[in-house]
Amino acid sequence: MQPRPLLTIIFAAIAFLPAGCARLAPAKDPHTLYMHMGAEPGTLNPITATDAYSHSINLRIYETLVDREYDTLKIIPQLAERWEISPDHLTFRFYLKKGVRWSDGVEFTADDVVYSYERIKDPKVACAQLKVYYIDIRKCLKIDRYTVEFVYSRPYYLALVFCGGMPIVPKHIFDTGVDFNTHPNNRHPVGTGPFRFDSWSTGKNITLVANERYRGAKPEIRRVVYKFISEPSVALQMLKKGDLDVMGVREIEWVRQTNSRKFNEKFYKKKYFMSSFSYIGWNESRVFFQDRRVRLAMTHLINRKEILDKLLFGLGEIVTGPFYIFGDSYNRDLRPWPCDPARAKQLLKEAGWEDHDGDGILDRNGKKFSFTFTISSGSKFAERLTSILKEDFSKVGIEMDINRYEWAVFLDKIQSRDFDATSLGWSDPDFQDDPYQIWHSSQIEGGSNYIGFSNREADRIIETARQEFDPAKRVKMYRRFHAILHHEQPYTFLYTMPALAAVSRRFDNVKVHKRGMNFVEWKVRSTQ
Amino acid sequence: MKKYIVKRLFLLVPTLLGITFITYLMIRLAPGDYTKLQLGMEGALKSGSISKEILEQEKKLYGLDKPIVVGYAEWLWKFARLDFGTSRKDGRPVAQRIADALPITLTLNIITMIIIYIISIPMGIISAVKKGSLYDRFSSLLLFVLYSLPHFWIALLLLLYLGSGEYLNLFPLGGIHSDWAGGAGPLVRFLDFCWHLVLPVITLTYAEFAFLARYTRANMLEVINQQYIMTARAKGLSEKKVVFVHAFRNSLIPLVTLMATLLPGLLGGTVIVESIFSIPGIGMLSFEAILSRDIPVIMAITTIAAVLTLLGILLADLMYSLVDPRIRLEAKL
């Protein structure tokens, strides 16, 4: 047959390809950091961006008026050098640092702040997720070139964090008459931070380089490449091979795939807790879960310790409430309800749920205790959790079906309160603590209190705490609030899971702060 | 013939309208929309009425407040001027996003198709000629084993054993270019590109041999038992000539039908392979668009796929008459 020589050439070429191409690669620059990113952000405009990915990149490019110290969370100056708060806690006046330059050389002034505020308020700008934080601001005024003032319509203890943390974009770049939502600079940001945007190769990576005009200490890392790798197991291979320097690893990888000596010689393993928790929410508008005793019984039926060990390799901590477990507001006097099926049965009986007709399923007034657990089909944890629960519940005569929905549909079901029970998580990345959005009864319609929790004392605590400026007093209120939740069990609180990360030992000074890691302070280890 | 083609092309229009309308209807009726997704669970909706107002504003921005028919008409009017709108996700024109993703997917799929055809058609022919032989049985067993291996598993095994450096370090772990390739010359860039394609192409091809090989084998068997083959043999023609000229040509007709599905298949892309190998192709683009209810992107991709499918079917019909002159096109309408 004729094609043989050709085939041989092709095979030879394929065989040669790996050796040839691998040799072409130049040596790696030690000052470049390769970060893993699970998905590609849509935009790098801090006002319209919604996902955590763009947030983590924007954090390096853009700055805000104030920042929070990495360990103490104290509010510290960033673009503002100081600020004044009126005695009624309604007016916030910021004095901006002079001579701060955007990475294109233009000076940062009060006009940029006011312009950014106006964009957030602009109905044509797609940033609903941000707008809600600024509803209470009545106006934002330019006093002079280096002074701005925010006026609130009511006092709120987080007001300084919100107006001081407002994203700020350069007016001279964006105010050109082009639609803000699709502005070309949304994909080519200009900021004041330690890094400046270099390039964006769609579907592959985003590269930042050190900002020469940055006024602060210059980071040792000169270049950061964020690589988009959607498949976590492939990302881990890349990390091991040296194509990535930093990535968050999953529980199973932490326990099973990153313990070799070789791995630990090349990488630090960092484990730290942020403010987040997972839970099972019982919809209180359903006949089963209206009664506190039933909700408590459900908690007693769930073996949280065993599920933690089995599904999550014992890495997390069982929590009793919504606050950061190592924070002040968390009430440490409360112990998690134990797994106690006998007590659960008794509670159910007290609430009227018994097997009257002898069919093996509890009932009350002719209604069977048969409910549906709604989960997002993407969540492996929820999938495995519910199959354990289904079996445990059936032992005491509770029938449970599992409904899986794609994320968008799932969200729709939850937001329209069309579910019996569900499992999800909340995170509070800025340690703000304020329970208003999730727990206040006014948030049942249209807010995030979709399980319909309503408690008069809890409402009162939430409202007064929002206007309480003494942290010690607020902590006391929140501990009481935590106790109410523990008693009422609107959620069965599950776990707070640690962030697990692997970082290349090419770097030194890799510290874990309360707010997490910060590569700006990392040192590049000199190669031998 | 010309008349036939013109007629068929005109018939494409109502079909296309139907397809796009149904697609639009389905996305709009599906639960969940873009704005709600953006707010997600962290949608810190402060006080009820005001947040609802914001939500309404947001819906208006994306035209989600309009009735479905109006929304569709607006889309159609834009489409008629070849404007696919802007993507919700990144605010870039949809046409540009597709133009970014399409060449990669096309290259990958064309290479894959060529390899599949080159390998499986000869395999099918040989199997048919040597029906029942050890080769026939062994090859079909092998092909079916390959057929039943899941893609994601093979892809991960390939990466682990050939790419990770824990066993062999022959291939990159994904992407389509090395980071350093940007500044290199065209030849190096091309080689680098090929180097990145090896594993994805293996993953895309291995399972596809079975179908086409069995298909060819079945068609060949049917033809080989025809009397004219016996005649050809009786004439004293060489076996090669009998098989490749007389038999194979006549077994081509069903393969042409297959070609009709080829065209849209080129666009299809495979989400799994693209996601494992971090390839920014059409598969990932459409998958993401559907999950995030990015209507302009979904509509554009569906429309392009629909057009290609319809053209593919037309092309196949035309090719019938080429392969088999007995088929008359006019009669079919």
Coordinates of C-alpha atoms in Angstrom, one line a residue, chain A residues 1 7 14 16-19 21-22 24-26 34 39-43 48-52 121-129 131-133 135-136 154 156 162 181-183 186-187 200 202-205 223 225 227-231 233-234 237-241 243 262 279 406-412 414-416 424-427 434 436-437 442-443 445-448 450 466, chain B residues 30-52 54-55 57-58 61-62 86-87 89-92 96-97 100 104 118 122 126 155-156 159-166 168-181 188-196 198 240 244 272 274-280 284 288 290-293:
Chain A
M1 CA 0.0 0.0 0.0
L7 CA 2.1 7.3 7.8
I14 CA 4.1 12.8 16.5
F16 CA 9.2 13.7 18.0
L17 CA 6.7 16.4 18.9
P18 CA 6.8 16.0 22.7
A19 CA 10.6 16.0 22.9
C21 CA 8.2 21.1 22.0
A22 CA 9.2 20.5 25.6
L24 CA 11.5 24.8 23.2
A25 CA 10.1 26.1 26.4
P26 CA 12.2 28.9 28.0
Y34 CA 0.7 31.3 38.4
A39 CA -13.8 29.8 35.7
E40 CA -13.2 32.8 33.6
P41 CA -14.6 36.1 34.8
G42 CA -16.8 38.0 32.4
T43 CA -15.6 41.5 33.2
T48 CA -20.6 45.4 37.2
A49 CA -18.6 42.3 38.1
T50 CA -20.6 39.7 40.1
D51 CA -18.4 36.7 40.6
A52 CA -15.8 35.9 43.2
K121 CA -27.0 54.5 41.3
D122 CA -27.5 54.7 37.5
P123 CA -30.5 52.6 36.5
K124 CA -28.8 51.8 33.1
V125 CA -25.8 50.2 34.9
A126 CA -26.2 46.5 35.5
C127 CA -25.1 46.1 39.1
A128 CA -28.2 45.2 41.1
Q129 CA -26.0 43.1 43.4
K131 CA -27.0 48.8 44.3
V132 CA -28.7 47.2 47.3
Y133 CA -25.7 48.2 49.5
I135 CA -29.8 52.3 49.0
D136 CA -29.3 54.2 52.3
R154 CA -30.1 56.4 58.7
Y156 CA -25.8 51.8 60.4
F162 CA -19.7 50.1 52.7
N181 CA -22.0 47.9 30.8
T182 CA -20.1 47.1 27.6
H183 CA -17.3 49.6 27.9
N186 CA -14.3 46.6 31.4
R187 CA -11.8 44.1 29.9
W200 CA -6.4 38.9 28.8
T202 CA -10.0 34.8 26.3
G203 CA -10.5 31.3 27.6
K204 CA -6.9 31.0 28.7
N205 CA -5.6 33.5 31.2
R223 CA 3.9 39.3 37.2
V225 CA -0.9 34.9 35.6
K227 CA -5.0 30.5 34.5
F228 CA -8.5 29.3 33.8
I229 CA -8.7 25.5 34.4
S230 CA -12.3 24.3 34.9
E231 CA -11.4 20.7 35.8
S233 CA -8.3 17.3 39.0
V234 CA -6.4 18.6 36.0
Q237 CA -1.9 17.7 38.0
M238 CA -0.7 21.1 36.7
L239 CA 0.2 22.2 40.2
K240 CA 2.3 19.1 40.7
K241 CA 4.0 19.6 37.4
D243 CA 2.4 24.9 35.8
K262 CA 7.7 14.9 47.2
Y279 CA -26.8 24.2 56.7
E406 CA -29.9 22.6 37.6
W407 CA -28.5 25.7 39.4
A408 CA -30.6 28.3 37.7
V409 CA -33.8 26.3 38.3
F410 CA -32.8 25.5 41.8
L411 CA -32.2 29.1 42.6
D412 CA -35.6 30.0 41.2
I414 CA -35.5 28.6 46.5
Q415 CA -36.2 32.3 45.8
S416 CA -39.8 31.6 45.1
L424 CA -26.8 25.3 51.0
G425 CA -24.1 27.5 52.5
W426 CA -23.6 31.1 53.3
S427 CA -20.3 32.9 53.4
D434 CA -25.0 41.6 60.2
Y436 CA -30.4 41.3 58.7
Q437 CA -30.5 39.9 55.1
S442 CA -39.0 41.6 56.5
Q443 CA -36.6 39.6 54.3
E445 CA -40.6 38.4 50.7
G446 CA -37.9 39.2 48.2
G447 CA -34.9 38.9 50.6
S448 CA -32.8 35.9 51.6
Y450 CA -36.5 32.2 52.2
R466 CA -27.6 47.7 63.2
Chain B
A30 CA -37.3 27.9 31.5
P31 CA -37.2 28.8 35.2
G32 CA -34.4 31.1 36.3
D33 CA -33.2 34.1 34.3
Y34 CA -30.0 36.1 34.0
T35 CA -30.8 38.8 36.5
K36 CA -31.8 36.4 39.3
L37 CA -28.7 34.4 38.6
Q38 CA -26.5 37.4 39.0
L39 CA -28.1 38.2 42.3
G40 CA -27.6 34.6 43.2
M41 CA -28.0 33.6 46.8
E42 CA -25.9 36.4 48.0
G43 CA -28.3 38.9 46.4
A44 CA -28.3 41.1 49.5
L45 CA -31.8 42.4 48.8
K46 CA -32.3 45.0 51.5
S47 CA -35.8 46.2 51.9
G48 CA -38.5 44.5 49.8
S49 CA -40.0 47.2 47.6
I50 CA -36.8 49.0 46.7
S51 CA -34.9 45.8 45.8
K52 CA -37.8 44.7 43.6
I54 CA -33.8 47.4 41.3
L55 CA -34.6 43.9 40.0
Q57 CA -34.6 47.9 36.3
E58 CA -32.2 45.2 35.8
L61 CA -31.8 46.4 30.8
Y62 CA -31.8 43.0 29.3
T86 CA -23.9 41.4 23.0
S87 CA -23.2 38.6 25.4
K89 CA -21.5 37.6 30.5
D90 CA -18.8 39.9 29.3
G91 CA -20.5 42.6 27.2
R92 CA -18.6 41.6 24.1
Q96 CA -16.8 38.0 18.4
R97 CA -17.1 35.4 21.1
D100 CA -12.9 33.3 19.1
I104 CA -10.5 26.0 17.7
I118 CA -9.3 7.2 7.5
P122 CA -10.7 0.5 5.7
I126 CA -11.6 -5.5 5.6
A155 CA -9.0 11.9 29.2
L156 CA -7.9 12.0 32.8
L159 CA -3.3 13.3 31.3
L160 CA -2.1 11.4 34.3
Y161 CA 0.1 9.0 32.5
L162 CA 1.3 11.0 29.6
G163 CA 1.2 14.6 30.7
S164 CA 1.5 15.0 34.5
G165 CA 5.2 14.1 34.8
E166 CA 4.4 11.6 37.5
L168 CA 5.7 10.3 31.6
N169 CA 6.0 14.0 30.7
L170 CA 5.3 13.9 27.0
F171 CA 2.4 16.3 26.6
P172 CA 1.0 19.5 28.1
L173 CA -1.8 19.3 30.6
G174 CA -4.2 21.3 28.6
G175 CA -4.8 24.6 26.7
I176 CA -4.0 25.1 23.1
H177 CA -0.8 27.1 23.3
S178 CA 2.1 27.2 25.7
D179 CA 2.5 30.4 27.7
W180 CA 5.8 31.1 26.0
A181 CA 4.5 30.5 22.4
V188 CA 7.2 26.8 16.4
R189 CA 3.7 28.1 17.2
F190 CA 2.2 25.5 14.8
L191 CA 4.2 22.7 16.3
D192 CA 3.3 23.8 19.8
F193 CA -0.4 23.9 18.7
C194 CA -0.2 20.3 17.3
W195 CA 1.6 19.2 20.5
H196 CA -1.4 20.5 22.5
V198 CA -2.6 15.2 20.5
K240 CA -8.6 -5.4 -5.0
F244 CA -12.6 -1.1 -4.0
I272 CA -16.3 17.2 28.4
E274 CA -13.0 20.9 26.1
S275 CA -13.5 21.3 29.9
I276 CA -10.9 18.6 30.8
F277 CA -8.3 20.0 28.4
S278 CA -9.1 23.6 29.1
I279 CA -9.9 24.3 25.5
P280 CA -11.9 27.5 25.0
M284 CA -17.8 25.3 26.6
E288 CA -21.8 28.1 29.9
I290 CA -27.1 27.8 28.8
L291 CA -26.3 27.6 32.5
S292 CA -26.2 31.3 32.8
R293 CA -29.2 31.9 30.6

